[in-house]
Short mmCIF file of C-alpha atoms and ligand atoms in Angstrom, two decimals:
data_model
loop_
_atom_site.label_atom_id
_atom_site.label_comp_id
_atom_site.label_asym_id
_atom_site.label_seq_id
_atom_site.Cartn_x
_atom_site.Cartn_y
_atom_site.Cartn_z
CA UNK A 12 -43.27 131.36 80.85
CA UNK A 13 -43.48 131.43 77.24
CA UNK A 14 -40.84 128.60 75.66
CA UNK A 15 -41.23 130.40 72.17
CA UNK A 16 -38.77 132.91 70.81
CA UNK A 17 -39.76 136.42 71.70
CA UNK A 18 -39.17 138.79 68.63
CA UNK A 19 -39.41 142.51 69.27
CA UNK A 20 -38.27 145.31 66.76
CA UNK A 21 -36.47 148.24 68.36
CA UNK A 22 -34.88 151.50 66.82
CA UNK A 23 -31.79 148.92 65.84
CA UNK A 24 -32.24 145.55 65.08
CA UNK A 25 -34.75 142.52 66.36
CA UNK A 26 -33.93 141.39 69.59
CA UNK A 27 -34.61 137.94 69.73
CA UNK A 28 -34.97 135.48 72.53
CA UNK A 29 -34.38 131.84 72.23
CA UNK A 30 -34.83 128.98 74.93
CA UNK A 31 -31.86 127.21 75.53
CA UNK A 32 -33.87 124.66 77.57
CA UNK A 33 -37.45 123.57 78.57
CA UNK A 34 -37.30 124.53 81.85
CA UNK A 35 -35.31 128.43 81.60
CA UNK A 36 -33.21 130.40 80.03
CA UNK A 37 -32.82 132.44 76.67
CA UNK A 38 -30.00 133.32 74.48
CA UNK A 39 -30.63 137.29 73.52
CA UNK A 40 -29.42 137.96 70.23
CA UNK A 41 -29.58 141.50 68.34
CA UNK A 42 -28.57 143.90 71.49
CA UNK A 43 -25.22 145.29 72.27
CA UNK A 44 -24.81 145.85 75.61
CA UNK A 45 -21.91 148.76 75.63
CA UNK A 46 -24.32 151.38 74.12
CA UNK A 47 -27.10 153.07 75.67
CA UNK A 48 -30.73 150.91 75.38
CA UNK A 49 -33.35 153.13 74.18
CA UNK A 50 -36.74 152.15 76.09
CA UNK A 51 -38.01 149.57 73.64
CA UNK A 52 -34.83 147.35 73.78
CA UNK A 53 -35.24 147.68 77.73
CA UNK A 54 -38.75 146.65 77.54
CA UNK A 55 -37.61 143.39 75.15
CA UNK A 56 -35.11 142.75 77.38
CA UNK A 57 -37.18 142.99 80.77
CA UNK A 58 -39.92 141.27 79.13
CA UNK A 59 -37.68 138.52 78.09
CA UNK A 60 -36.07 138.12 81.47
CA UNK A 61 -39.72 137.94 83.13
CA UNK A 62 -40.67 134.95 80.35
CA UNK A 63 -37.57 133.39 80.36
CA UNK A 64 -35.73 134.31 84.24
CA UNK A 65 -32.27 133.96 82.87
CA UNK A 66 -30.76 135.59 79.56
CA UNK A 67 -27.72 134.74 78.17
CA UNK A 68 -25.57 137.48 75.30
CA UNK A 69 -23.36 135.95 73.30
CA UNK A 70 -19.79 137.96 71.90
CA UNK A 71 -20.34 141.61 74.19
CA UNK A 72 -17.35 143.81 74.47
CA UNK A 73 -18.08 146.22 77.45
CA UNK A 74 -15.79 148.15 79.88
CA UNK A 75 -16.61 148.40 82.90
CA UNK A 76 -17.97 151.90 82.88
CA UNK A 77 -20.59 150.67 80.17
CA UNK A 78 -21.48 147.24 82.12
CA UNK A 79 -22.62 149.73 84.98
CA UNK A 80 -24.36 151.97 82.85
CA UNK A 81 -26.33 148.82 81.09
CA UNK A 82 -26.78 147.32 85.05
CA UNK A 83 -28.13 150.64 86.22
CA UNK A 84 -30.71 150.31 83.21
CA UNK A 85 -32.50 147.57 84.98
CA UNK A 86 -32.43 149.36 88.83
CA UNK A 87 -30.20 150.51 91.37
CA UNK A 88 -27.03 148.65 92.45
CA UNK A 89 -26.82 146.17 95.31
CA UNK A 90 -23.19 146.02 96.93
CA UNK A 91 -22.00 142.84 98.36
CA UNK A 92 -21.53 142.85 101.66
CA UNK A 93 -18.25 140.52 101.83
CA UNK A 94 -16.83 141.28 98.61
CA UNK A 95 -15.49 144.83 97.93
CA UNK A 96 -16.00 145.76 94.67
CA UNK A 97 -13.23 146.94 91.75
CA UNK A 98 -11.20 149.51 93.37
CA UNK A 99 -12.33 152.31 90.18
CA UNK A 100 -15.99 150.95 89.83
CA UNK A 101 -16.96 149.68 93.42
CA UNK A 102 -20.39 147.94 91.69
CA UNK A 103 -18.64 145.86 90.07
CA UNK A 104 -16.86 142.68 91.99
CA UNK A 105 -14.38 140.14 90.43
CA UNK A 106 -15.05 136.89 90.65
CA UNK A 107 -11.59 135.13 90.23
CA UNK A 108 -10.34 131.92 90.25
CA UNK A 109 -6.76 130.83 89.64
CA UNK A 110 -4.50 127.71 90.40
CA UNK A 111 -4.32 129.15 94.00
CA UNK A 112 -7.91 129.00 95.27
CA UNK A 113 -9.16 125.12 96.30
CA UNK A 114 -12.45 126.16 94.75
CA UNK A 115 -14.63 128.72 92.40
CA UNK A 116 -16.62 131.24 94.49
CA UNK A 117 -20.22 130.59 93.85
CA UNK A 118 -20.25 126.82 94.39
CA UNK A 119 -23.79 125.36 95.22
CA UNK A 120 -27.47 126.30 94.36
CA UNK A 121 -27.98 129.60 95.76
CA UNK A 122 -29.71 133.02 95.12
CA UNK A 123 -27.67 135.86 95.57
CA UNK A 124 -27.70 137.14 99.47
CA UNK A 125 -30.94 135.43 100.52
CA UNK A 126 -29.16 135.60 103.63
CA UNK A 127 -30.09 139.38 103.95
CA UNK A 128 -33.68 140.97 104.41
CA UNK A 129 -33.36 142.32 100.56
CA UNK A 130 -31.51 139.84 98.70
CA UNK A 131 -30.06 140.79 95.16
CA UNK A 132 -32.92 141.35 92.78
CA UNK A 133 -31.29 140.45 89.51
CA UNK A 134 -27.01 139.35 88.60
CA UNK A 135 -25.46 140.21 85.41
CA UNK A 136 -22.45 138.18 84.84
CA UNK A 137 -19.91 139.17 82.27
CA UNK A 138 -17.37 136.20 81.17
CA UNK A 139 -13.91 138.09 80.88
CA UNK A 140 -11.36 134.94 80.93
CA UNK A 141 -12.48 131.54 81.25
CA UNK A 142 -10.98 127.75 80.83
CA UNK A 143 -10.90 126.43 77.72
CA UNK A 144 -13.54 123.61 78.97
CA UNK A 145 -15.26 123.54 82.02
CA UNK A 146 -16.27 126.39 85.15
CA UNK A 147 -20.12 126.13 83.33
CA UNK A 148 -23.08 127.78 85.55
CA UNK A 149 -26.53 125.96 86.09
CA UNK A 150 -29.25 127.79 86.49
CA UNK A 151 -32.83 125.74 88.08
CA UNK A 152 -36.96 127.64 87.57
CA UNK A 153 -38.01 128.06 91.00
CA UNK A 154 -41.23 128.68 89.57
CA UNK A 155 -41.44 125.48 87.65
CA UNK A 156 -40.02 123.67 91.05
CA UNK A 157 -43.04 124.94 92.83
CA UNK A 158 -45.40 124.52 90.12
CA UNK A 159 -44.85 120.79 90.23
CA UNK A 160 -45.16 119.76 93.85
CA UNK A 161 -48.72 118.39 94.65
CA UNK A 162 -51.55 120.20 95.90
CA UNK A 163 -51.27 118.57 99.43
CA UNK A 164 -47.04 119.96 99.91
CA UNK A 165 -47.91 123.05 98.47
CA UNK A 166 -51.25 123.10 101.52
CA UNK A 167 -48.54 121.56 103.99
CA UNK A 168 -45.74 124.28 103.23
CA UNK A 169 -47.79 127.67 102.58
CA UNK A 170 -46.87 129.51 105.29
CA UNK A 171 -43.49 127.97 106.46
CA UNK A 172 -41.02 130.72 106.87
CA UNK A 173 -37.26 129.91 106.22
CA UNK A 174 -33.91 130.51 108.02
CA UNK A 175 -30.96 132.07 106.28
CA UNK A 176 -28.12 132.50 107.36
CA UNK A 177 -25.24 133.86 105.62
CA UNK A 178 -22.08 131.93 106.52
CA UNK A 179 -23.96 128.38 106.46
CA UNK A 180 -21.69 126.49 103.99
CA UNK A 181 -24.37 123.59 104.85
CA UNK A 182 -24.41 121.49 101.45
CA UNK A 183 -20.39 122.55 101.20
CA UNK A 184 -18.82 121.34 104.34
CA UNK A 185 -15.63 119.34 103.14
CA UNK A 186 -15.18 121.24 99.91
CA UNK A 187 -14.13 124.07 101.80
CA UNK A 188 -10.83 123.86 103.46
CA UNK A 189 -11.02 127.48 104.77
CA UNK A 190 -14.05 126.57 106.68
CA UNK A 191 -17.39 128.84 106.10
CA UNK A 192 -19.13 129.80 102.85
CA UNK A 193 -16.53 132.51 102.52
CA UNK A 194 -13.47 130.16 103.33
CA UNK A 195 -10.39 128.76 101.59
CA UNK A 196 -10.32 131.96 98.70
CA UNK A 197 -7.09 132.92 98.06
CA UNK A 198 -7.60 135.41 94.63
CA UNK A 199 -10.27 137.38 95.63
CA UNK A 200 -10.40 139.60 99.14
CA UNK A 201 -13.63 138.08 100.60
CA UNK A 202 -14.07 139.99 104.19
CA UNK A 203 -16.22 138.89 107.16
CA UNK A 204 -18.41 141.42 108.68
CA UNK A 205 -19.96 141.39 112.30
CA UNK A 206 -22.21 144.21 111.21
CA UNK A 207 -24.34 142.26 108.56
CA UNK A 208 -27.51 140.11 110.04
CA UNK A 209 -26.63 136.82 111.17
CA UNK A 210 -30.10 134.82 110.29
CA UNK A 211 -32.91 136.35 108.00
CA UNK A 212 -36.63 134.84 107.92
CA UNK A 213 -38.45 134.44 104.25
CA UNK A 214 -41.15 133.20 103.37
CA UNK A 215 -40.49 129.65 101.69
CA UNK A 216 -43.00 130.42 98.74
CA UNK A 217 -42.37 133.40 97.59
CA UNK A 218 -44.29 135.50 95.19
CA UNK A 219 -42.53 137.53 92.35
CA UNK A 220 -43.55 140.94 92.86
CA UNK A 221 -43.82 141.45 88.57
CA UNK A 222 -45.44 138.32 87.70
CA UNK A 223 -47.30 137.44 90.56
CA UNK A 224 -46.10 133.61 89.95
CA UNK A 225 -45.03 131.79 93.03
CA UNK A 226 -41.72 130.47 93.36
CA UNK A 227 -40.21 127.62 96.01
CA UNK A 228 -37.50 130.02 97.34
CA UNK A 229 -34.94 128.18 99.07
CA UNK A 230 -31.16 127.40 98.85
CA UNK A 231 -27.95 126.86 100.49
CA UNK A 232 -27.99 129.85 102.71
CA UNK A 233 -31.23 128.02 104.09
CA UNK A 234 -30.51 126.31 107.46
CA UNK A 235 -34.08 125.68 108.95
CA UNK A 236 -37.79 126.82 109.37
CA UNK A 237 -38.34 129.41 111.58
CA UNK A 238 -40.68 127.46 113.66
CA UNK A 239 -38.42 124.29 113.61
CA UNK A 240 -35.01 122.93 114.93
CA UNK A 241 -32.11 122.08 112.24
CA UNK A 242 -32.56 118.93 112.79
CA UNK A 243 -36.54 119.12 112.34
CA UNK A 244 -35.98 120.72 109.42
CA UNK A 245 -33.81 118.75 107.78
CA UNK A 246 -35.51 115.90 105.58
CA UNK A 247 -38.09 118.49 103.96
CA UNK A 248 -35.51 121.23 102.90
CA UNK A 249 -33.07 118.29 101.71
CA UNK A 250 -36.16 116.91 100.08
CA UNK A 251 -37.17 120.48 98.53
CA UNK A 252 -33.84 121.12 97.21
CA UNK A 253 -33.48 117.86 95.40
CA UNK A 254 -36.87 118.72 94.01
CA UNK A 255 -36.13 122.02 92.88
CA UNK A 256 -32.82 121.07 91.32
CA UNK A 257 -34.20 118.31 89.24
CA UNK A 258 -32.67 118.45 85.78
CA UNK A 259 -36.30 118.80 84.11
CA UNK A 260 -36.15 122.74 86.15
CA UNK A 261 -32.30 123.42 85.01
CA UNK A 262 -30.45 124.50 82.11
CA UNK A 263 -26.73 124.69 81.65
CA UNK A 264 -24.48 127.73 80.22
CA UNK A 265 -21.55 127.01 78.81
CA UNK A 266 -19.69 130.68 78.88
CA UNK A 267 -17.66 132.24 76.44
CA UNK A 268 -14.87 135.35 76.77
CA UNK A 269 -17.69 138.54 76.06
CA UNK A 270 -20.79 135.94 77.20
CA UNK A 271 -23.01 137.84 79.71
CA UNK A 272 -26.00 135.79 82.02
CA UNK A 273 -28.66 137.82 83.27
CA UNK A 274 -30.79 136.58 85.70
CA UNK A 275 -33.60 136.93 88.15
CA UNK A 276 -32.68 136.19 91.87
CA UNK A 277 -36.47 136.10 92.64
CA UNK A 278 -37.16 133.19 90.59
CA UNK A 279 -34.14 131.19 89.97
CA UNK A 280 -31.15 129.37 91.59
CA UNK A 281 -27.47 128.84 90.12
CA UNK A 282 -24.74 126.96 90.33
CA UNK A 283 -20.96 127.63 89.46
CA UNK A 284 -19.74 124.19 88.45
CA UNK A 285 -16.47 123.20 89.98
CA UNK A 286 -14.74 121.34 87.69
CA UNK A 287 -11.69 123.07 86.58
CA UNK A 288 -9.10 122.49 88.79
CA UNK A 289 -5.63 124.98 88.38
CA UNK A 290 -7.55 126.73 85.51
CA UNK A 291 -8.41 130.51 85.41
CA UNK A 292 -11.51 132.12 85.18
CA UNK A 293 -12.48 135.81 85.87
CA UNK A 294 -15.75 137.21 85.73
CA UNK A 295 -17.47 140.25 86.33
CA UNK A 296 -20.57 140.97 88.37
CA UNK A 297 -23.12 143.41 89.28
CA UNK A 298 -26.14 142.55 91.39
CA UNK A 299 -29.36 145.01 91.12
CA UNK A 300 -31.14 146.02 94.54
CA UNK A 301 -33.89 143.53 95.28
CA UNK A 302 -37.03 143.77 97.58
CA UNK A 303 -38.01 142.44 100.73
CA UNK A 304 -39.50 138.66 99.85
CA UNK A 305 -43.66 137.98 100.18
C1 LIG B 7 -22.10 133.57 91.44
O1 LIG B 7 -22.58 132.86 92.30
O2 LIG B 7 -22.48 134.71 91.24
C2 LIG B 7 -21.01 133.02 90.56
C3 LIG B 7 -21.56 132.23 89.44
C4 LIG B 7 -20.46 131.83 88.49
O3 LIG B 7 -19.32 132.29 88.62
O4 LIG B 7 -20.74 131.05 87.57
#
């Protein structure tokens, strides 16, 4: 990953990216998201999510018609299946919090439905209310997380193959009165489905299928290794997420009403901070179809 700013001259204006940390993340300036990207701006904007795994767009004014049309730029659309979508634009789903929910959805490092055979690609969130301090997302380089272990954990865990399951609420238990990762919401109409897969296997290194870098791909929807009991498993994954959400890996966004974060599920974990007790916030999202993980 390159940590300097990327400068690329489209049809418009520069688009420039800036690092907002060390470890990730870039602030895209010079690229309006309502209106139509002609193929360079996509290119500096791909290329700047592939150097940088999470981009962040300061002051956008989209509906959601346009927010689709900018999503559908980057792939094809990836429906959650718990949460139904905006009743008008089904690809997009509102993420709401009010004074009635015990806690934001999105709590805990996570990628986005690891607990399916094809999680979510890449998430574009778009900040339409939010507290007037607090409700901040971290983001943490898988890359950089795998990168760092030593040569004899990376020989030990090549090979190890993960267990995800999809209602785990593992590192939540006790912040969730409802019970379950999709418990205790009271704003937004989270459904449980018997039809989705209960447990998915990944590989726990995973290789991004664009930049061939290897990434330690784990998170909360990860209960065990295939080959291992919970219990068996336990110290190393504990271990590997405390490892992979040091704060030399992370970076911090502190959103905005019109901010929009971009990032790669393949490479990166986030975190919706849940610090903002009987405050508002409403985002909202689109995930892009992913691939199966190698
Ligand atoms: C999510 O997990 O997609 C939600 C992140 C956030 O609301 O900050």
């Amino acid at each position: 990953m390159t940590n300097t700013a990327t400068n690329t001259a489209t049809s418009a204006s520069p688009i420039i990216a800036t690092p907002i940390s060390g470890a990730l993340g870039a602030e895209v300036t010079g690229v309006d998201l309502s209106a139509p990207l002609d193929d360079a701006a996509y290119d500096a904007v791909r290329g700047a999510l592939l150097d940088h795994c999470v981009l962040f767009f300061r002051d956008q004014d989209m509906t959601p018609p346009q927010q689709l049309a900018f999503a559908k730029r980057f792939g094809d659309i990836h429906f959650h299946p718990h949460v139904p979508g905006l009743p008008d634009i089904p690809e997009i789903m509102e993420i709401l919090k009010t004074d009635k929910d015990a806690r934001p959805f999105g709590v805990g490092w996570h990628t986005d439905q690891m607990f399916l055979a094809e999680p979510a690609m890449g998430t574009m969130l778009y900040a339409k209310e939010v507290p007037d301090a607090g409700g901040d997302t971290l983001f943490t380089n898988l890359h950089r997380a795998y990168d760092a272990l030593s040569d004899g954990m990376k020989r030990m865990i090549a090979g190890l193959r993960t267990v995800n399951l999809a209602d785990a609420g593992r590192k939540i238990a006790g912040a969730n009165p409802g019970g379950g990762q999709y418990g205790g919401f009271n704003s937004m109409a989270l459904n449980k489905r018997d039809d989705v897969a209960a447990e998915t296997e990944h590989p726990l290194v995973r290789t991004h299928p664009e930049t061939g870098r290897k990434a330690l791909f784990i998170g909360l929807h990860t209960e065990r290794f295939a080959t291992m009991t919970t219990a068996e498993s336990k110290p190393l994954l504990d271990y590997l997420v405390d490892h992979a959400t040091k704060p030399e890996f992370t970076c911090r966004f502190r959103w905005r009403e019109g901010s929009v974060a971009f990032w790669d599920n393949r490479c990166v974990l986030h975190n919706a901070i849940d610090d903002y007790r009987g405050k508002r916030r409403r985002m909202h999202r689109i995930t892009l179809k992913g691939d199966r993980p190698v």
